[in-house]
Short mmCIF file of C-alpha atoms in Angstrom, two decimals:
data_model
loop_
_atom_site.label_atom_id
_atom_site.label_comp_id
_atom_site.label_asym_id
_atom_site.label_seq_id
_atom_site.Cartn_x
_atom_site.Cartn_y
_atom_site.Cartn_z
CA MET A 1 -21.20 11.81 25.64
CA SER A 2 -17.95 11.67 23.64
CA VAL A 3 -15.35 8.92 23.90
CA LYS A 4 -12.88 11.42 25.33
CA GLN A 5 -15.31 12.35 28.13
CA THR A 6 -16.03 8.66 28.78
CA LEU A 7 -12.32 7.93 29.14
CA LEU A 8 -11.90 10.87 31.53
CA GLU A 9 -14.78 9.59 33.65
CA MET A 10 -13.22 6.12 33.72
CA ASP A 11 -10.01 7.79 35.01
CA ILE A 12 -7.57 5.43 33.29
CA PRO A 13 -4.12 6.15 34.79
CA ALA A 14 -1.15 6.45 32.43
CA SER A 15 0.69 3.87 34.52
CA ARG A 16 -1.76 1.12 33.49
CA PRO A 17 -0.25 -1.57 31.21
CA ASP A 18 -0.91 -0.97 27.51
CA ASP A 19 -3.08 -4.09 27.15
CA THR A 20 -5.35 -3.02 30.01
CA ARG A 21 -5.57 0.55 28.75
CA ASN A 22 -6.38 -0.58 25.20
CA ALA A 23 -9.08 -2.92 26.48
CA LEU A 24 -10.69 -0.11 28.50
CA ILE A 25 -10.58 2.24 25.49
CA ALA A 26 -12.21 -0.44 23.34
CA LYS A 27 -14.94 -0.91 25.94
CA ALA A 28 -15.55 2.85 26.12
CA LEU A 29 -16.00 2.97 22.35
CA MET A 30 -18.46 0.08 22.33
CA GLU A 31 -20.51 0.60 25.51
CA ASP A 32 -21.75 3.47 27.67
CA SER A 33 -21.57 3.47 31.47
CA SER A 34 -24.84 1.48 31.65
CA GLY A 35 -23.52 -1.25 29.36
CA ASN A 36 -25.63 -0.23 26.36
CA ALA A 37 -24.11 -0.57 22.88
CA ARG A 38 -22.85 2.78 21.58
CA LEU A 39 -20.43 1.99 18.73
CA MET A 40 -22.61 3.85 16.19
CA GLU A 41 -22.55 6.91 18.44
CA SER A 42 -18.73 6.65 18.53
CA ILE A 43 -18.68 6.47 14.72
CA CYS A 44 -20.96 9.52 14.34
CA GLU A 45 -19.18 11.73 16.89
CA ARG A 46 -18.11 15.08 15.47
CA GLU A 47 -14.43 14.61 16.37
CA ASN A 48 -14.30 11.18 14.73
CA MET A 49 -16.07 12.40 11.58
CA LEU A 50 -13.79 15.44 11.21
CA ARG A 51 -10.73 13.19 11.48
CA ALA A 52 -12.22 10.88 8.85
CA LEU A 53 -13.03 13.82 6.56
CA LYS A 54 -9.46 15.12 6.74
CA ARG A 55 -8.11 11.66 5.99
CA VAL A 56 -10.36 11.17 2.93
CA GLU A 57 -9.48 14.64 1.62
CA ALA A 58 -5.76 13.98 2.11
CA ASN A 59 -5.93 10.64 0.30
CA ASP A 60 -7.94 12.23 -2.52
CA GLY A 61 -8.42 9.53 -5.17
CA ALA A 62 -10.89 8.93 -7.98
CA SER A 63 -14.63 9.57 -7.70
CA GLY A 64 -17.20 6.79 -7.36
CA VAL A 65 -20.32 6.03 -9.39
CA ASP A 66 -21.96 9.39 -8.48
CA GLY A 67 -19.04 11.41 -9.87
CA MET A 68 -18.53 13.46 -6.68
CA THR A 69 -14.89 14.43 -6.03
CA CYS A 70 -13.08 14.71 -2.70
CA ARG A 71 -12.95 18.50 -3.15
CA GLN A 72 -16.75 18.63 -3.19
CA LEU A 73 -17.16 16.36 -0.17
CA ARG A 74 -16.81 18.94 2.64
CA LYS A 75 -19.58 21.19 1.28
CA PHE A 76 -21.84 18.19 0.67
CA VAL A 77 -21.31 16.87 4.22
CA THR A 78 -21.94 20.32 5.74
CA ARG A 79 -25.25 20.54 3.85
CA THR A 80 -26.51 16.99 4.45
CA TRP A 81 -24.83 15.82 7.66
CA GLN A 82 -27.85 15.91 9.98
CA ALA A 83 -29.85 13.67 7.65
CA SER A 84 -26.88 11.34 7.05
CA LYS A 85 -26.16 11.09 10.78
CA GLN A 86 -29.78 10.23 11.54
CA ALA A 87 -29.78 7.58 8.79
CA LEU A 88 -26.64 6.03 10.29
CA LEU A 89 -28.06 5.97 13.82
CA ASP A 90 -31.38 4.57 12.60
CA GLY A 91 -29.69 1.86 10.51
CA ALA A 92 -31.20 3.33 7.32
CA TYR A 93 -27.97 4.39 5.57
CA ARG A 94 -27.54 2.73 2.15
CA PRO A 95 -24.20 3.00 0.35
CA LEU A 96 -23.96 3.25 -3.44
CA PRO A 97 -22.41 0.40 -5.45
CA VAL A 98 -18.63 0.68 -5.78
CA ARG A 99 -17.19 1.60 -9.17
CA GLY A 100 -15.30 -1.39 -10.54
CA LYS A 101 -11.91 -0.96 -12.15
CA LYS A 102 -9.39 -3.55 -13.28
CA ILE A 103 -5.66 -2.83 -13.18
CA PRO A 104 -2.80 -5.08 -14.31
CA LYS A 105 -0.76 -6.87 -11.65
CA PRO A 106 3.05 -6.52 -11.83
CA GLU A 107 3.47 -10.28 -12.35
CA GLY A 108 0.57 -10.81 -14.76
CA GLY A 109 -3.19 -11.03 -14.43
CA MET A 110 -5.65 -8.34 -13.40
CA ARG A 111 -6.53 -6.95 -9.99
CA LYS A 112 -10.13 -5.84 -9.40
CA LEU A 113 -10.53 -2.57 -7.50
CA GLY A 114 -13.76 -1.21 -6.07
CA ILE A 115 -13.85 2.58 -5.75
CA PRO A 116 -16.59 3.73 -3.32
CA ALA A 117 -18.41 7.05 -3.65
CA VAL A 118 -16.60 9.70 -1.57
CA MET A 119 -19.48 9.96 0.94
CA ASP A 120 -19.34 6.19 1.43
CA ARG A 121 -15.56 6.48 1.75
CA LEU A 122 -16.07 9.02 4.57
CA VAL A 123 -18.49 6.71 6.42
CA GLN A 124 -16.14 3.76 5.96
CA GLN A 125 -13.20 5.77 7.31
CA ALA A 126 -15.27 6.94 10.29
CA THR A 127 -16.24 3.30 10.95
CA VAL A 128 -12.66 2.05 10.65
CA GLN A 129 -11.18 4.48 13.20
CA PRO A 130 -12.98 3.17 16.32
CA LEU A 131 -12.75 -0.41 15.01
CA VAL A 132 -8.96 -0.08 14.81
CA ALA A 133 -8.92 0.96 18.49
CA ILE A 134 -11.12 -2.05 19.30
CA TYR A 135 -9.24 -4.67 17.28
CA ASP A 136 -5.65 -3.64 16.65
CA HIS A 137 -4.28 -4.45 20.12
CA THR A 138 -5.69 -7.99 19.79
CA PHE A 139 -3.84 -8.77 16.54
CA SER A 140 -0.71 -10.90 16.35
CA ASP A 141 2.72 -9.35 16.85
CA SER A 142 3.73 -11.03 13.57
CA SER A 143 1.10 -9.11 11.55
CA PHE A 144 2.30 -5.83 10.00
CA GLY A 145 -0.05 -4.85 7.16
CA TYR A 146 -2.42 -1.86 7.44
CA ARG A 147 -1.73 -1.33 11.13
CA PRO A 148 -0.88 1.97 12.89
CA GLY A 149 2.78 2.23 13.86
CA ARG A 150 3.77 -0.74 11.68
CA SER A 151 5.36 -0.73 8.25
CA GLN A 152 6.52 -2.87 5.37
CA GLY A 153 10.13 -2.26 6.41
CA GLN A 154 9.46 -3.68 9.88
CA ALA A 155 7.92 -6.81 8.33
CA VAL A 156 10.99 -7.36 6.13
CA GLU A 157 13.31 -6.83 9.10
CA ARG A 158 11.36 -9.37 11.21
CA TYR A 159 11.63 -11.85 8.31
CA ARG A 160 15.40 -11.25 8.12
CA GLN A 161 15.76 -11.81 11.88
CA HIS A 162 14.07 -15.20 11.62
CA VAL A 163 16.51 -16.23 8.87
CA GLU A 164 19.37 -14.93 11.02
CA ASP A 165 18.12 -17.16 13.87
CA GLY A 166 18.69 -20.25 11.74
CA TYR A 167 15.33 -20.77 10.03
CA THR A 168 16.79 -21.70 6.68
CA HIS A 169 13.66 -22.65 4.69
CA VAL A 170 10.69 -20.45 3.82
CA ILE A 171 7.09 -21.41 3.08
CA SER A 172 5.75 -18.71 0.78
CA LEU A 173 1.93 -18.78 0.90
CA ASP A 174 -0.08 -17.24 -1.93
CA LEU A 175 -3.80 -16.78 -1.27
CA SER A 176 -5.57 -16.81 -4.62
CA LYS A 177 -7.72 -13.67 -5.11
CA PHE A 178 -7.97 -13.24 -1.34
CA PHE A 179 -9.91 -9.94 -1.30
CA ASP A 180 -12.43 -11.33 -3.81
CA ARG A 181 -13.04 -14.56 -1.86
CA VAL A 182 -13.55 -13.48 1.75
CA ASN A 183 -16.54 -15.41 3.12
CA HIS A 184 -19.12 -12.90 4.39
CA HIS A 185 -20.74 -15.28 6.90
CA ARG A 186 -17.41 -16.13 8.55
CA LEU A 187 -16.36 -12.47 8.61
CA MET A 188 -19.61 -11.30 10.20
CA SER A 189 -19.47 -14.08 12.79
CA ARG A 190 -15.94 -12.95 13.71
CA LEU A 191 -17.16 -9.35 14.07
CA GLU A 192 -20.12 -10.41 16.21
CA GLN A 193 -17.75 -11.93 18.78
CA ARG A 194 -16.61 -8.43 19.81
CA VAL A 195 -19.02 -5.89 18.28
CA LYS A 196 -22.43 -5.94 20.00
CA ASP A 197 -23.96 -2.89 18.32
CA ARG A 198 -26.35 -4.38 15.74
CA ARG A 199 -26.49 -1.08 13.84
CA ALA A 200 -22.72 -1.11 13.27
CA LEU A 201 -22.83 -4.74 12.13
CA LYS A 202 -25.70 -3.95 9.75
CA LEU A 203 -23.74 -0.99 8.32
CA ILE A 204 -20.68 -3.16 7.63
CA ARG A 205 -22.86 -5.82 6.02
CA THR A 206 -24.49 -3.23 3.72
CA PHE A 207 -21.01 -2.14 2.57
CA LEU A 208 -20.09 -5.76 1.86
CA LYS A 209 -23.34 -6.30 -0.07
CA SER A 210 -23.47 -2.94 -1.89
CA GLY A 211 -22.47 -4.46 -5.26
CA ILE A 212 -19.91 -3.46 -7.87
CA GLN A 213 -20.74 -1.47 -10.99
CA LEU A 214 -18.92 -2.51 -14.18
CA ASN A 215 -19.91 -1.05 -17.57
CA ASP A 216 -23.19 0.39 -16.18
CA LEU A 217 -24.23 -3.01 -14.80
CA VAL A 218 -24.32 -3.65 -11.04
CA GLU A 219 -23.06 -7.08 -10.03
CA PRO A 220 -24.04 -8.44 -6.59
CA THR A 221 -21.20 -9.10 -4.13
CA ASP A 222 -21.96 -12.33 -2.28
CA GLU A 223 -18.34 -12.72 -1.17
CA GLY A 224 -15.17 -10.65 -0.95
CA THR A 225 -14.22 -7.18 0.29
CA PRO A 226 -13.37 -5.09 -2.82
CA GLN A 227 -9.97 -3.39 -2.60
CA GLY A 228 -10.13 0.39 -2.81
CA GLY A 229 -12.12 1.40 0.27
CA PRO A 230 -10.85 2.20 3.80
CA LEU A 231 -12.80 -0.71 5.35
CA SER A 232 -11.27 -3.60 3.37
CA PRO A 233 -7.76 -3.57 4.92
CA LEU A 234 -9.09 -3.84 8.48
CA LEU A 235 -11.61 -6.54 7.54
CA SER A 236 -8.84 -8.53 5.85
CA ASN A 237 -6.79 -8.40 9.06
CA ILE A 238 -9.81 -9.57 11.09
CA VAL A 239 -10.25 -12.52 8.70
CA LEU A 240 -6.58 -13.52 8.67
CA ASP A 241 -6.08 -12.98 12.41
CA GLU A 242 -7.63 -16.43 12.78
CA LEU A 243 -4.77 -17.85 10.68
CA ASP A 244 -2.24 -15.88 12.75
CA LYS A 245 -3.58 -17.32 15.99
CA GLU A 246 -3.45 -20.86 14.54
CA LEU A 247 0.18 -20.40 13.47
CA GLU A 248 1.04 -19.07 16.93
CA ARG A 249 -0.74 -22.00 18.57
CA ARG A 250 1.38 -24.38 16.50
CA GLY A 251 4.55 -22.50 17.51
CA HIS A 252 5.58 -21.38 14.00
CA ARG A 253 7.79 -18.43 13.14
CA PHE A 254 5.97 -16.36 10.53
CA VAL A 255 5.47 -12.85 9.15
CA ARG A 256 2.27 -11.57 7.56
CA TYR A 257 1.69 -8.33 5.68
CA ALA A 258 -1.98 -8.34 4.56
CA ASP A 259 -2.27 -11.47 2.39
CA ASP A 260 1.52 -11.84 1.90
CA ILE A 261 2.58 -14.62 4.28
CA VAL A 262 5.89 -16.36 4.93
CA ILE A 263 6.37 -19.18 7.47
CA LEU A 264 9.93 -20.12 8.44
CA VAL A 265 11.14 -23.61 9.32
CA ARG A 266 14.50 -25.35 9.68
CA SER A 267 14.29 -27.96 6.90
CA ARG A 268 12.63 -28.62 3.54
CA LYS A 269 10.88 -31.72 4.87
CA ALA A 270 9.32 -29.72 7.72
CA GLY A 271 8.36 -27.00 5.25
CA GLU A 272 6.51 -29.39 2.94
CA ARG A 273 4.65 -30.91 5.91
CA VAL A 274 3.63 -27.47 7.25
CA LEU A 275 2.61 -26.23 3.78
CA ALA A 276 0.26 -29.21 3.32
CA SER A 277 -1.20 -28.84 6.83
CA ILE A 278 -1.75 -25.06 6.61
CA THR A 279 -3.26 -25.39 3.13
CA ARG A 280 -5.85 -27.80 4.52
CA TYR A 281 -6.61 -25.38 7.36
CA ILE A 282 -7.02 -22.37 5.05
CA THR A 283 -9.28 -24.15 2.57
CA GLY A 284 -11.27 -26.12 5.13
CA LYS A 285 -11.65 -23.66 8.03
CA LEU A 286 -11.23 -20.20 6.49
CA LYS A 287 -12.98 -21.07 3.19
CA LEU A 288 -10.18 -19.43 1.19
CA LYS A 289 -8.11 -20.77 -1.70
CA VAL A 290 -4.33 -21.33 -1.73
CA ASN A 291 -2.61 -20.92 -5.08
CA GLY A 292 -0.73 -24.23 -5.34
CA GLU A 293 1.42 -23.06 -8.26
CA LYS A 294 2.80 -20.00 -6.46
CA SER A 295 2.94 -21.38 -2.91
CA LYS A 296 6.23 -23.19 -2.32
CA VAL A 297 9.01 -24.17 0.06
CA ALA A 298 12.32 -22.54 -0.86
CA ARG A 299 15.49 -20.96 0.50
CA PRO A 300 15.30 -17.29 1.57
CA TRP A 301 17.26 -15.99 -1.44
CA GLU A 302 14.77 -17.71 -3.76
CA VAL A 303 11.70 -16.06 -2.21
CA LYS A 304 10.40 -12.55 -2.97
CA PHE A 305 8.63 -11.11 0.08
CA LEU A 306 7.33 -7.55 -0.08
CA GLY A 307 9.74 -6.77 -2.91
CA HIS A 308 12.81 -8.09 -1.01
CA LYS A 309 14.88 -11.23 -0.68
CA VAL A 310 17.14 -12.22 2.22
CA THR A 311 20.71 -13.22 1.43
CA ARG A 312 23.51 -14.53 3.64
CA MET A 313 27.08 -13.41 3.08
CA TYR A 314 30.12 -13.91 5.32
CA GLY A 315 27.87 -15.36 8.03
CA ALA A 316 25.50 -12.35 8.18
CA THR A 317 22.04 -11.93 6.66
CA ARG A 318 20.85 -8.92 4.71
CA ALA A 319 17.50 -7.95 3.17
CA VAL A 320 18.09 -6.65 -0.35
CA THR A 321 15.67 -5.24 -2.90
CA HIS A 322 14.64 -8.00 -5.29
CA PRO A 323 15.82 -7.61 -8.93
CA LYS A 324 12.20 -7.82 -10.14
CA THR A 325 11.32 -4.87 -7.89
CA VAL A 326 14.19 -2.84 -9.35
CA ALA A 327 13.06 -3.79 -12.88
CA ARG A 328 9.52 -2.54 -12.14
CA PHE A 329 11.04 0.68 -10.75
CA GLN A 330 12.88 1.20 -14.03
CA ASP A 331 9.72 0.48 -16.04
CA ARG A 332 7.89 3.23 -14.14
CA ILE A 333 10.78 5.68 -14.70
CA ARG A 334 10.72 4.87 -18.43
CA GLU A 335 6.98 5.55 -18.51
CA THR A 336 7.38 8.90 -16.70
CA THR A 337 10.30 10.04 -18.89
CA CYS A 338 8.81 8.73 -22.15
CA ARG A 339 10.17 11.00 -24.88
CA LYS A 340 6.68 11.31 -26.41
CA ARG A 341 5.39 13.15 -23.31
CA ARG A 342 4.80 16.78 -24.26
CA VAL A 343 4.91 18.41 -20.82
CA SER A 344 7.30 20.70 -18.98
CA LEU A 345 10.45 19.55 -17.16
CA HIS A 346 8.81 20.76 -13.93
CA VAL A 347 5.90 18.33 -14.42
CA VAL A 348 8.18 15.37 -15.25
CA ILE A 349 10.37 15.97 -12.18
CA ALA A 350 7.30 16.42 -9.94
CA ASP A 351 5.95 13.05 -11.17
CA LEU A 352 9.36 11.42 -10.64
CA ASN A 353 9.69 12.84 -7.13
CA GLN A 354 6.26 11.62 -6.06
CA PHE A 355 7.02 8.10 -7.26
CA ILE A 356 10.65 7.95 -6.05
CA ARG A 357 9.73 9.23 -2.58
CA GLY A 358 7.11 6.51 -2.06
CA TRP A 359 9.27 3.79 -3.62
CA LEU A 360 12.28 4.64 -1.43
CA SER A 361 10.18 4.43 1.74
CA CYS A 362 9.30 0.81 0.86
CA TYR A 363 12.43 -0.50 -0.88
CA GLY A 364 15.24 2.04 -0.40
CA ARG A 365 16.89 0.28 2.58
CA GLY A 366 17.56 -2.81 0.48
CA LEU A 367 19.55 -0.99 -2.23
CA SER A 368 23.33 -0.99 -2.18
CA GLN A 369 25.11 2.36 -2.57
CA GLN A 370 26.60 1.13 -5.84
CA LEU A 371 23.14 0.35 -7.26
CA LYS A 372 21.77 3.69 -6.04
CA ARG A 373 24.54 5.57 -7.85
CA ALA A 374 23.93 3.55 -11.03
CA LEU A 375 20.18 4.23 -10.91
CA ASN A 376 20.76 7.95 -10.28
CA ARG A 377 23.04 8.18 -13.35
CA TRP A 378 20.47 6.27 -15.42
CA ILE A 379 17.59 8.56 -14.35
CA ILE A 380 19.66 11.66 -15.20
CA ARG A 381 20.45 10.23 -18.62
CA ARG A 382 16.74 9.50 -19.19
CA LEU A 383 15.98 13.15 -18.39
CA LYS A 384 18.71 14.40 -20.74
CA ALA A 385 17.33 12.26 -23.57
CA TRP A 386 13.81 13.53 -22.80
CA LEU A 387 14.99 17.17 -22.92
CA LEU A 388 16.87 16.71 -26.20
CA LYS A 389 13.73 15.22 -27.73
CA GLN A 390 11.60 18.15 -26.56
CA TRP A 391 13.97 20.66 -28.15
CA ARG A 392 13.51 18.89 -31.49
CA LYS A 393 15.02 21.35 -34.01
CA PRO A 394 18.83 21.64 -34.23
CA LYS A 395 18.61 25.42 -33.80
CA THR A 396 16.73 25.03 -30.50
CA LYS A 397 19.18 22.41 -29.26
CA ILE A 398 22.17 24.61 -30.06
CA LYS A 399 20.63 27.67 -28.42
CA ASN A 400 19.70 25.81 -25.20
CA LEU A 401 23.06 24.01 -24.94
CA VAL A 402 24.91 27.33 -25.29
CA CYS A 403 22.66 28.83 -22.59
CA LEU A 404 23.66 25.93 -20.34
CA GLY A 405 27.33 26.88 -20.72
CA LEU A 406 28.45 24.60 -23.52
CA ASP A 407 31.01 25.87 -26.03
CA ARG A 408 29.23 26.94 -29.25
CA GLU A 409 31.32 24.66 -31.44
CA GLU A 410 30.45 21.63 -29.27
CA ALA A 411 26.82 22.74 -29.11
CA VAL A 412 26.68 22.85 -32.93
CA LYS A 413 28.15 19.34 -33.17
CA LEU A 414 25.64 17.90 -30.72
CA GLY A 415 22.71 19.92 -32.10
CA ASN A 416 23.31 18.78 -35.68
CA SER A 417 24.18 15.18 -34.84
CA ARG A 418 22.20 12.49 -36.64
CA LYS A 419 22.57 10.11 -33.72
CA ARG A 420 19.47 9.21 -31.75
CA THR A 421 18.73 11.12 -28.56
CA TRP A 422 19.64 8.21 -26.26
CA ARG A 423 23.16 8.00 -27.74
CA ILE A 424 23.64 11.77 -27.59
CA SER A 425 22.40 11.83 -23.95
CA GLY A 426 25.44 9.75 -22.98
CA HIS A 427 27.94 12.19 -24.54
CA PHE A 428 30.53 13.39 -22.03
CA MET A 429 30.04 17.06 -22.98
CA LEU A 430 26.42 16.92 -21.78
CA ASN A 431 27.76 16.11 -18.31
CA PHE A 432 29.21 19.63 -18.28
CA ALA A 433 26.04 21.25 -19.65
CA MET A 434 23.58 19.26 -17.50
CA PRO A 435 25.39 17.72 -14.49
CA GLN A 436 23.47 15.80 -11.84
CA LYS A 437 23.35 18.79 -9.49
CA TRP A 438 21.61 20.82 -12.24
CA PHE A 439 18.68 18.43 -11.95
CA THR A 440 18.84 17.88 -8.17
CA GLN A 441 19.71 21.36 -6.88
CA THR A 442 18.30 23.64 -9.58
CA HIS A 443 15.16 21.64 -10.46
CA GLY A 444 14.64 19.73 -7.21
CA LEU A 445 14.92 16.11 -8.45
CA ILE A 446 15.08 13.62 -5.56
CA ALA A 447 18.20 11.43 -5.77
CA LEU A 448 18.30 7.88 -4.43
CA ARG A 449 20.35 8.00 -1.23
#
């Protein structure tokens, strides 16, 4: 029997409070009408698996250790699903080790990613979907990371509201290598408090213990939830929900987005006392490590939270994009418009649009109109310099500039100039040949608005 049929049989009226309705949905996912555990059946249901398959295909991403791509997944699942489903229900499913990859962090150091095989990614996604319905409604209202209907922007706005309410000092907590240090025993004991299906618990444990492959060698994973799979974000919220509940019990104002945590207090002295107390709780109870060098008590305009800082001007608070975030944005634009890239303008603009669209959704609200205009002009100039470099020969430059409507005499001057492309890109005559609307309207470049 499907979850949808179970819910219909339970006849949950729409007028029921959300908490009651969510609790009944969670119960329907975990137990049948006789009280028997059925979470694995919920995971393996056709509707749930199809939704997971579409999500994995939409996210795409790199292949795992077996080399299978997301495009090949649907055919593979169609061919092998009955055997895979039986293995899942019998508790015999064994995931492959995740493919290890290290990427540089924006502020130094390396971040370790674990890329699961696409079939394992599908099973993880199918496992996450019912677990979200079971757990999400129990999480703290001050938690925003990796939760449906919640966003980074909402977390920043909640942080700003606390500062507006007079909480003038911020405790910025940095959990050192959080995803690599999650204690498996504590995590499984937390899961066992709600999940009674032993098969589902065994499946999650096998994912945690599947190992990580680096340079053809498989390393065991005795702790941590490697970033890169669909399961890790939810498990991290389950681990840190214990911290959320402790902060609520103590009556603190706080905001958490995954492992980014800020606690707000009214004085530096209170902040230092809370920082010491919470550090003891995290290390002693949660078995995690607090980075003492990066964790601090500071004023809101001195703290970077989710790429923003909160300032106060003329009695009002405002969340603005942090200068370091803008600097990283410019670094990425420089990389995309590197004059050594030998690709078409269409490809460069497509890459820019993909990045700018995602970046604006996270940080766009904190940019002033003046800064947006300045960044737009700078991006256009980067593109002009890139184009001039691609044209290379003076003859080609002259021909293309004339085609763009520039007077031939001016085109000859610019085409034969010995100045470097960046200096020429700022020439006022190029504003007539390649104005901003030529890039935005003709070639579809997204402007910062």
